[in-house]
Short mmCIF file of C-alpha atoms in Angstrom, two decimals:
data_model
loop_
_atom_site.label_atom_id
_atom_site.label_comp_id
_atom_site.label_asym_id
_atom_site.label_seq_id
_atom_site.Cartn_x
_atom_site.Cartn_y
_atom_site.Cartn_z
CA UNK P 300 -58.30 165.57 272.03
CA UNK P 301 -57.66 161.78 272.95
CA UNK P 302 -57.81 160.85 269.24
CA UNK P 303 -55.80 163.81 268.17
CA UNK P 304 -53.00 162.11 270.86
CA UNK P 305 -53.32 159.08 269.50
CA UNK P 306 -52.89 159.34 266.04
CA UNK P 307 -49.79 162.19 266.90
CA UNK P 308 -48.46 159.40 268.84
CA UNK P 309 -48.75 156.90 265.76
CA UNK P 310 -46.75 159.18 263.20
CA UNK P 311 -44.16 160.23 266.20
CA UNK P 312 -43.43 156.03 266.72
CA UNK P 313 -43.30 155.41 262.85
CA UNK P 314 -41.54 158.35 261.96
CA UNK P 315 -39.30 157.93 265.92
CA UNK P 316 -38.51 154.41 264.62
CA UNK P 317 -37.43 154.60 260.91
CA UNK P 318 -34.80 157.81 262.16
CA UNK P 319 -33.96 154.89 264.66
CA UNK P 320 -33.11 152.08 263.12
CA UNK P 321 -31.26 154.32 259.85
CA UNK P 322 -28.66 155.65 262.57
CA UNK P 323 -28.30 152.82 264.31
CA UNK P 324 -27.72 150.75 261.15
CA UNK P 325 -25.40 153.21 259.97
CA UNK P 326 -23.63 154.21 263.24
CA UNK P 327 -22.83 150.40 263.44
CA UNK P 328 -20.92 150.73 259.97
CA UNK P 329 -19.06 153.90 261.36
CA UNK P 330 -17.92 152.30 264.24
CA UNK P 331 -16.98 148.72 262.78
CA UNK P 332 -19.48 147.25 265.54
CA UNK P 333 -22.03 144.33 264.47
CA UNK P 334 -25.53 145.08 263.57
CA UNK P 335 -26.02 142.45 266.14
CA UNK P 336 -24.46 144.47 269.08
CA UNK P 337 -26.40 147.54 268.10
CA UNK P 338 -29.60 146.18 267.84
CA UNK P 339 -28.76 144.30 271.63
CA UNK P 340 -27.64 147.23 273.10
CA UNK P 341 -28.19 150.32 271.55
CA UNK P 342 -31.81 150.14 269.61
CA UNK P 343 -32.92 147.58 272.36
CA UNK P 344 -32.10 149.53 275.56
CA UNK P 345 -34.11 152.93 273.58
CA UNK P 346 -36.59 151.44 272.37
CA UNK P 347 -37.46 150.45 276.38
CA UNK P 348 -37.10 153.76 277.92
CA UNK P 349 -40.84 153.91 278.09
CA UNK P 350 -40.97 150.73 280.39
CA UNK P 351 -38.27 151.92 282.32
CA UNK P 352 -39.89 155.66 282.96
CA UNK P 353 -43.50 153.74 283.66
CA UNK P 354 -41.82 151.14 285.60
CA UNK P 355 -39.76 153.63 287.91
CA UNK P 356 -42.89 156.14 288.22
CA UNK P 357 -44.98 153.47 289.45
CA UNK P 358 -42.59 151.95 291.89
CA UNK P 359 -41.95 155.60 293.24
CA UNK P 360 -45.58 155.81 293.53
CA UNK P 361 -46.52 152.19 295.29
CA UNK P 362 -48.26 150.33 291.85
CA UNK P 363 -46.38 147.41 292.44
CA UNK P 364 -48.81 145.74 290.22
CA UNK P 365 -47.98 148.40 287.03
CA UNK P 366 -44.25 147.66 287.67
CA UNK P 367 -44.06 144.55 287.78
CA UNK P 368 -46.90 143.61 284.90
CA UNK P 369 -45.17 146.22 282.83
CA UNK P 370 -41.76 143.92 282.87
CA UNK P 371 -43.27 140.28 282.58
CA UNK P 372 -46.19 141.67 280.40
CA UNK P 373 -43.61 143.13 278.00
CA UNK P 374 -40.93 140.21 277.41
CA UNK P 375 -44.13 137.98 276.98
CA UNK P 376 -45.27 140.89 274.35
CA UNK P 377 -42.11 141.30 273.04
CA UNK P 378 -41.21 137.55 272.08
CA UNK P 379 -44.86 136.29 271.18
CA UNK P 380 -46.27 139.06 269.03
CA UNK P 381 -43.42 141.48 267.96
CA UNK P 382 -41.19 138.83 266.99
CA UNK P 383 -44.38 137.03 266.03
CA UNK P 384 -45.43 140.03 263.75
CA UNK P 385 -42.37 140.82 262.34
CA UNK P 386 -41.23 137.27 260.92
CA UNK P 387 -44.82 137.29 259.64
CA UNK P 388 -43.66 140.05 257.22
CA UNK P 389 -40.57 139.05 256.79
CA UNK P 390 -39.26 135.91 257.44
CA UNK P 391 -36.53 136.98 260.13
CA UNK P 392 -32.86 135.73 260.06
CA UNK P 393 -31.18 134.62 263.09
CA UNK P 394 -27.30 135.14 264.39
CA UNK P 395 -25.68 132.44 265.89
CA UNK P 396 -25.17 134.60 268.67
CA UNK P 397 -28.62 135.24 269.74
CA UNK P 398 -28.84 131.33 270.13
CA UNK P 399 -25.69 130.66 271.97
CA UNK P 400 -25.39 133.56 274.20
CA UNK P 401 -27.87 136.09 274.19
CA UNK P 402 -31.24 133.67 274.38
CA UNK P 403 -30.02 131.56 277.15
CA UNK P 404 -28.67 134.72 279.38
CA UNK P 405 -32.32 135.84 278.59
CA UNK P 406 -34.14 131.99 280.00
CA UNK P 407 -31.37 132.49 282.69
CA UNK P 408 -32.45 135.85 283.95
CA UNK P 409 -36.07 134.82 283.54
CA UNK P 410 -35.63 132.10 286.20
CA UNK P 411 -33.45 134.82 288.25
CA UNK P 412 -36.65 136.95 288.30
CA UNK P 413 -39.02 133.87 290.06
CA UNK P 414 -36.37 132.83 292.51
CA UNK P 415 -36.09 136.63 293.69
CA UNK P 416 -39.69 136.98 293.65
CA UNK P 417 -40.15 133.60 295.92
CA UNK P 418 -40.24 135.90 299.28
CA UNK P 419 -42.79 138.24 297.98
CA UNK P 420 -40.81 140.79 296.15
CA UNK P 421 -37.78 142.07 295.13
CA UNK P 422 -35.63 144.03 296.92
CA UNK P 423 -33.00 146.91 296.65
CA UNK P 424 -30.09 144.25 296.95
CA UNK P 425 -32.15 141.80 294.16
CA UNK P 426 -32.23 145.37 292.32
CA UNK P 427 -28.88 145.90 292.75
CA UNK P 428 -27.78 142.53 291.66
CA UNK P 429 -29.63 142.92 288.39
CA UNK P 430 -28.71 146.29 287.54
CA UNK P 431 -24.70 144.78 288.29
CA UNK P 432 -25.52 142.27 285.65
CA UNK P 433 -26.76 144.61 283.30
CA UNK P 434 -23.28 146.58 283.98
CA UNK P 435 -21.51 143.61 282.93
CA UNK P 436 -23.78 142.80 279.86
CA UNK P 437 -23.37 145.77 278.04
CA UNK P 438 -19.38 145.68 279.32
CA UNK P 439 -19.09 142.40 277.50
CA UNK P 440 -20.97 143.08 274.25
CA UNK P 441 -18.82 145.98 273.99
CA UNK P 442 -15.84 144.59 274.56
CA UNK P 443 -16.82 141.31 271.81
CA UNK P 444 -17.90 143.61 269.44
CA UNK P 445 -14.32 144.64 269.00
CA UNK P 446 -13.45 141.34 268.77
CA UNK P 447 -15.36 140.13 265.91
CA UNK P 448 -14.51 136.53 265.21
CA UNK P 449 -13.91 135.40 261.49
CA UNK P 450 -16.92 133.53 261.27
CA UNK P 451 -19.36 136.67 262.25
CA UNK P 452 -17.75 139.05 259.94
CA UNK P 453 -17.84 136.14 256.92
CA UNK P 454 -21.52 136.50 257.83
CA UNK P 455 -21.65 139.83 256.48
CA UNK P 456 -19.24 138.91 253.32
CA UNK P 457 -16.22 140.22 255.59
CA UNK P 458 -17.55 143.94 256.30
CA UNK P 459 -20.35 144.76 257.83
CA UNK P 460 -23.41 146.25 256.09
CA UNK P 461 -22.79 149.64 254.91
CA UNK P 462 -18.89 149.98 255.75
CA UNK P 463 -17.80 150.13 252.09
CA UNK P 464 -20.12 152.99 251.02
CA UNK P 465 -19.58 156.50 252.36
CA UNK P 466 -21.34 156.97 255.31
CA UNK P 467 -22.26 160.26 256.90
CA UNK P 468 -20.02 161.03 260.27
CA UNK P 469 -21.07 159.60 263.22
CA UNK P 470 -22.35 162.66 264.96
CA UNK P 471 -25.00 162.87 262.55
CA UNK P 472 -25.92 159.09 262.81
CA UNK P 473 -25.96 159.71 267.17
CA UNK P 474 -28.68 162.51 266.10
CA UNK P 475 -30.70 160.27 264.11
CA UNK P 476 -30.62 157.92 267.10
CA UNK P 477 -31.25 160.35 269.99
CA UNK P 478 -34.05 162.22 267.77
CA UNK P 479 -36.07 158.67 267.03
CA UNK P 480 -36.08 158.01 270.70
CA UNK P 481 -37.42 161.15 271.57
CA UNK P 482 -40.27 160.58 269.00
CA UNK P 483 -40.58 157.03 270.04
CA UNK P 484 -40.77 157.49 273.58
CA UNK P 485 -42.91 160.91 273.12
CA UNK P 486 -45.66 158.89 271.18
CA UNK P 487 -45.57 155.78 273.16
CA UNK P 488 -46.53 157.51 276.06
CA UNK P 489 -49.41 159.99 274.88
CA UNK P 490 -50.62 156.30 273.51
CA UNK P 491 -50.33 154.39 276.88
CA UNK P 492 -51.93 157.04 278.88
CA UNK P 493 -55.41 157.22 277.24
CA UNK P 494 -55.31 153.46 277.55
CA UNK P 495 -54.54 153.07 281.34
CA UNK P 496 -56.81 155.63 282.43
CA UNK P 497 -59.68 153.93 279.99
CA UNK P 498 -58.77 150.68 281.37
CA UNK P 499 -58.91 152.05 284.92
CA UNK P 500 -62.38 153.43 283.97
CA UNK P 501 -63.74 149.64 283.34
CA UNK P 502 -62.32 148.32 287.30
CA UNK P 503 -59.22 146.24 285.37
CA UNK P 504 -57.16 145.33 288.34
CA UNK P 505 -53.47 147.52 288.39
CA UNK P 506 -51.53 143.66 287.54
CA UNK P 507 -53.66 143.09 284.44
CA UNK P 508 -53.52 146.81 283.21
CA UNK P 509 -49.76 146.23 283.48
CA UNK P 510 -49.72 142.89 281.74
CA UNK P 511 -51.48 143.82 279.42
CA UNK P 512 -52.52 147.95 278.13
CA UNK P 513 -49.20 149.72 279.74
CA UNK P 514 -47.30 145.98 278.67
CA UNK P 515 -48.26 146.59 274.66
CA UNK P 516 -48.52 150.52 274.92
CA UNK P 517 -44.39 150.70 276.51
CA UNK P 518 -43.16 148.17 273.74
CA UNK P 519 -44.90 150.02 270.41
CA UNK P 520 -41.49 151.31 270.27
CA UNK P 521 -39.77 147.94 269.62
CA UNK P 522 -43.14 147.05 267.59
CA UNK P 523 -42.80 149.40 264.74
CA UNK P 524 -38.58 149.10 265.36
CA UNK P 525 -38.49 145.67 264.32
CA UNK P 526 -41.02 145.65 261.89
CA UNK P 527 -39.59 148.53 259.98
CA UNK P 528 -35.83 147.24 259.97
CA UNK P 529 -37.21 144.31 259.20
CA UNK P 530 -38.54 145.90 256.20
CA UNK P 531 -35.45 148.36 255.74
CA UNK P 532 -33.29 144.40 255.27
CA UNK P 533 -31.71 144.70 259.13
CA UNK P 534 -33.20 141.68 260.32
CA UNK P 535 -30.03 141.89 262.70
CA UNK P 536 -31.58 144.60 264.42
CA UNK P 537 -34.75 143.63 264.54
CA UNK P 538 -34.41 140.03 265.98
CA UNK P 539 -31.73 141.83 268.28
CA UNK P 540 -34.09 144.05 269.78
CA UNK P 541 -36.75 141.68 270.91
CA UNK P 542 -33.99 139.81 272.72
CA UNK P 543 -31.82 142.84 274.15
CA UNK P 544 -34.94 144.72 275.18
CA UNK P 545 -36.53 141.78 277.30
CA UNK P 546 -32.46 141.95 278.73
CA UNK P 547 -32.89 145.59 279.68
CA UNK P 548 -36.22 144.94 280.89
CA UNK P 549 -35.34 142.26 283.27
CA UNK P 550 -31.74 143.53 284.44
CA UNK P 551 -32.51 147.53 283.98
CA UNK P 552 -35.89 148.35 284.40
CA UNK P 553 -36.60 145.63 286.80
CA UNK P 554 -33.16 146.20 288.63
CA UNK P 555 -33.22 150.15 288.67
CA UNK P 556 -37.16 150.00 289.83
CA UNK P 557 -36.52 147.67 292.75
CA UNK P 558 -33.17 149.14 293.74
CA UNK P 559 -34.81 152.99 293.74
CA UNK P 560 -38.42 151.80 295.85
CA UNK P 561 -38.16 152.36 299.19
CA UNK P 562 -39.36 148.83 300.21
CA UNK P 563 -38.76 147.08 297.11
CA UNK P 564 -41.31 145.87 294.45
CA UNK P 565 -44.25 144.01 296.09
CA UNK P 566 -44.54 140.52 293.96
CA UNK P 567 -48.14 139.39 293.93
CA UNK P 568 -49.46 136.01 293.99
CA UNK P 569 -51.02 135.97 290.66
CA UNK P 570 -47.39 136.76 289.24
CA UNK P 571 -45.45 134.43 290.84
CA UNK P 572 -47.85 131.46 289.76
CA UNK P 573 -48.66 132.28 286.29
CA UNK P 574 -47.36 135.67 284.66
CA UNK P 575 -43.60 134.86 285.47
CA UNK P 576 -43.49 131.03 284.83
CA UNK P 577 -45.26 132.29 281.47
CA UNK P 578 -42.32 134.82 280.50
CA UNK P 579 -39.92 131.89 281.62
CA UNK P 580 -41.88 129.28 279.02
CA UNK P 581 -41.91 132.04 276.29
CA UNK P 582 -37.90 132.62 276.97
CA UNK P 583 -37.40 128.74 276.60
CA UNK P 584 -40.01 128.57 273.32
CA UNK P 585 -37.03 131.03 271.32
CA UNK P 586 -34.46 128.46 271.94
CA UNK P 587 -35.77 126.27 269.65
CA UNK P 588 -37.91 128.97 267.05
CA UNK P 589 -34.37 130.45 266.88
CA UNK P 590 -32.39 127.68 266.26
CA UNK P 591 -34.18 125.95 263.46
CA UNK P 592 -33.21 126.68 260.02
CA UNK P 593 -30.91 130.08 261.27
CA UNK P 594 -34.77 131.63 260.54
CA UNK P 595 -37.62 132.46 261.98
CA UNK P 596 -40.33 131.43 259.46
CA UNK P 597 -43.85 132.45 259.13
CA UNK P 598 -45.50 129.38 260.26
CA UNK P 599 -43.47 129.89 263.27
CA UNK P 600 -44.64 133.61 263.40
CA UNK P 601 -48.35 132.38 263.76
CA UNK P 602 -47.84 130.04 266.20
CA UNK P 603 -45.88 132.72 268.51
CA UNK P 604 -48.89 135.15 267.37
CA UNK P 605 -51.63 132.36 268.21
CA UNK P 606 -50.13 131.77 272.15
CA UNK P 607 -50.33 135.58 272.24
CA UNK P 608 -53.79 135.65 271.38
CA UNK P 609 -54.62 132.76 273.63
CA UNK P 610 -52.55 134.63 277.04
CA UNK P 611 -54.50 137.77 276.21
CA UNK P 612 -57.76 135.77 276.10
CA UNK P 613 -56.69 134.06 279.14
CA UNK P 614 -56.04 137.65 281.08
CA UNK P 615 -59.62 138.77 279.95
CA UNK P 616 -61.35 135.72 281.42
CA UNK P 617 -59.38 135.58 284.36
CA UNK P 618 -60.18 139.47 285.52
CA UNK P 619 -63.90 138.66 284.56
CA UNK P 620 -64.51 135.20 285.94
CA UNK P 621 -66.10 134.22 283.24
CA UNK P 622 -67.25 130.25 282.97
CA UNK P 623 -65.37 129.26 280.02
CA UNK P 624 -61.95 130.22 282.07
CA UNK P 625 -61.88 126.90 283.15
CA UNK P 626 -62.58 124.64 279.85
CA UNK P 627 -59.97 127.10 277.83
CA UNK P 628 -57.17 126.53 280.72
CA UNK P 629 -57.60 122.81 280.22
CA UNK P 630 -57.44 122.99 276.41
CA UNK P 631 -54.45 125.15 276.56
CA UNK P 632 -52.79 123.19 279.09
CA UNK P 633 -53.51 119.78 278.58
CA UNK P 634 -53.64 119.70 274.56
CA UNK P 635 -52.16 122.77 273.08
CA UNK P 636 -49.21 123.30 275.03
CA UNK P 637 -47.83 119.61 275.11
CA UNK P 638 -48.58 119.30 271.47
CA UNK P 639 -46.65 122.56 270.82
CA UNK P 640 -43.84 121.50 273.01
CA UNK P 641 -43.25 118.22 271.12
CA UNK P 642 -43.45 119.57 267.47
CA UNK P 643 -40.43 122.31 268.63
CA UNK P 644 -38.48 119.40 270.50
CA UNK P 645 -38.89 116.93 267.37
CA UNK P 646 -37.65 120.12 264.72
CA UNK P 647 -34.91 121.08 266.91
CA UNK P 648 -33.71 117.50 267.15
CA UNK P 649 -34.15 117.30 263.24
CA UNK P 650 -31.99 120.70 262.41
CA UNK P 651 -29.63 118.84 265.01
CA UNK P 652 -29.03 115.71 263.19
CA UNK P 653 -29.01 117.61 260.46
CA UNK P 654 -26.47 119.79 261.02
CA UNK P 655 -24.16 116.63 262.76
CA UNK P 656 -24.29 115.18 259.12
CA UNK P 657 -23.36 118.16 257.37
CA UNK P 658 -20.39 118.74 259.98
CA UNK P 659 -16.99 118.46 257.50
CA UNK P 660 -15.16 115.18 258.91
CA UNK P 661 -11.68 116.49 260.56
#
């Protein structure tokens, strides 16, 4: 029965996903809005209904540790291996958007989450501040999108992909949007819930099965999203929906959770050290992935996919105790990271210059 679950869930998130990202791509052409905006908004906010519903359910019920874990665990997820996965395939292109606005509300928000968290938790008003940001988000990319600036549309030749050819009304692309959520968010979960009560079985603390089973099983959605408009040529919408679903995560299913638990969300020790600081470093590591080259290339796809490997490998040891935690947490932290750091600082100074040079004079 479990298999039978899981591989039903597989074909409902492949089959959820490409209905997805064909309406969405097309609905943006019917309504003259960006892909960009649609992939922010839109496919990103979908695609993390499953973290919201697991988020929400285990607030209600007291798993602070599944709430929060989910959140963190996910933008970590989201920026280091489905971003990381995707440009692997296809080496992803980047709006000028994403860098100026979207990526640094995203590092901004991050920090938000630690400073809230400093007392212990967050609480209905910290909920309610988020979800009032989230309000405001979606009010603004709304209201942009019908502003589209020369330089975005020139982007896309001055129409945006698929506006020229006859596309189907807009009632049918909603329906193609609705009906690959429903699949997505259908198979995610029969997915997710094998793995939490397997990782239960083993005596995996609630914070790790958050950051880590529930974490990967919430965002297949955005997973096999990206990856197939990737594929399908809307790297728009798949760059857009890493960023816009770690927004929703952080503003609504971090805001709605806290602002609906009775006492808040309980912030454990173990998050507000490590798990947290770790989404914040991952939010600052786009800045510069995204800005060099207007690409995210595949070298830079195996470095995100590397750290992802190594945090994973880091959760493991850490629930265990094992004896090489130690040695590995030196090596990452003393070596790896620094040497990471520097090579992004030196190529974003590079495309800096770069682009300073090629600046027309006057």
């Amino acid at each position: 029965m479990a298999l039978l679950l899981f591989i039903s869930g597989l074909v409902f998130l492949v089959v959820g996903a490409e209905l997805l990202v064909r309406g969405a791509s097309r609905l943006a052409a019917v309504l003259g809005v960006s892909p960009i905006v649609i992939g922010l908004t839109v496919v990103a906010f979908g695609t993390s209904t499953p973290e919201l519903a697991v988020s929400i359910k285990s607030a209600w019920a007291d798993q602070a540790g599944i709430a929060v874990g989910n959140v963190v665990g996910s933008n970590i997820f989201n920026v280091l291996f489905i971003l990381g996965i995707t440009a692997l395939i296809v080496p992803l292109t980047v709006s000028q958007r994403l860098v100026r606005l979207d990526v640094p509300i995203m590092i901004a928000l991050s920090i938000a989450v630690l400073l809230f968290a400093l007392d212990g938790r967050i609480s209905q008003m910290d909920g309610g501040l988020l979800v009032l940001a989230l309000v405001v988000y979606v009010g603004y990319a709304i209201y942009q999108s019908r502003r589209e600036s020369a330089e975005v549309r020139e982007e896309y030749g001055g129409e945006f992909p698929g506006q020229s050819a006859a596309s189907p009304s807009w009632l049918r692309n909603l329906a193609l949007v609705v009906g690959g959520l429903v699949l997505l968010v259908l198979g995610a979960g029969w997915l997710v819930d094998g793995a939490i009560s397997f990782a239960r079985h083993l005596g995996i603390s609630e914070l790790v099965i958050g950051l880590t089973v529930v974490a990967a099983g919430t965002s297949l959605p955005e997973v096999v999203t990206s990856i197939m408009a990737a594929i399908r040529g809307e790297r728009d919408i798949a760059v857009g929906n890493v960023v816009g679903s770690n927004l929703f995560n952080i503003m609504g299913v971090l805001g709605i959770s806290g602002l609906i638990a009775p006492h808040g969300i309980e912030i454990s020790a173990a998050a507000r050290h490590f798990d947290i600081p770790v989404m914040i470093a991952v939010a600052f590591a786009c800045l510069p992935i995204l800005f060099t080259g207007g690409v995210v290339s595949r070298w830079e796809a195996i470095l995100l996919l590397g750290y992802y490997v190594a945090y994973t490998l880091y959760l493991i040891l850490a629930a265990g105790q094992h004896d090489s935690l130690a040695p590995f947490s030196n090596v990452m932290l003393y070596f790896v990271i620094p040497l990471t750091a520097i090579t992004l600082l030196t190529i974003a100074v590079r495309e800096m210059r770069s682009n300073a040079r090629n600046r027309p004079v006057g």
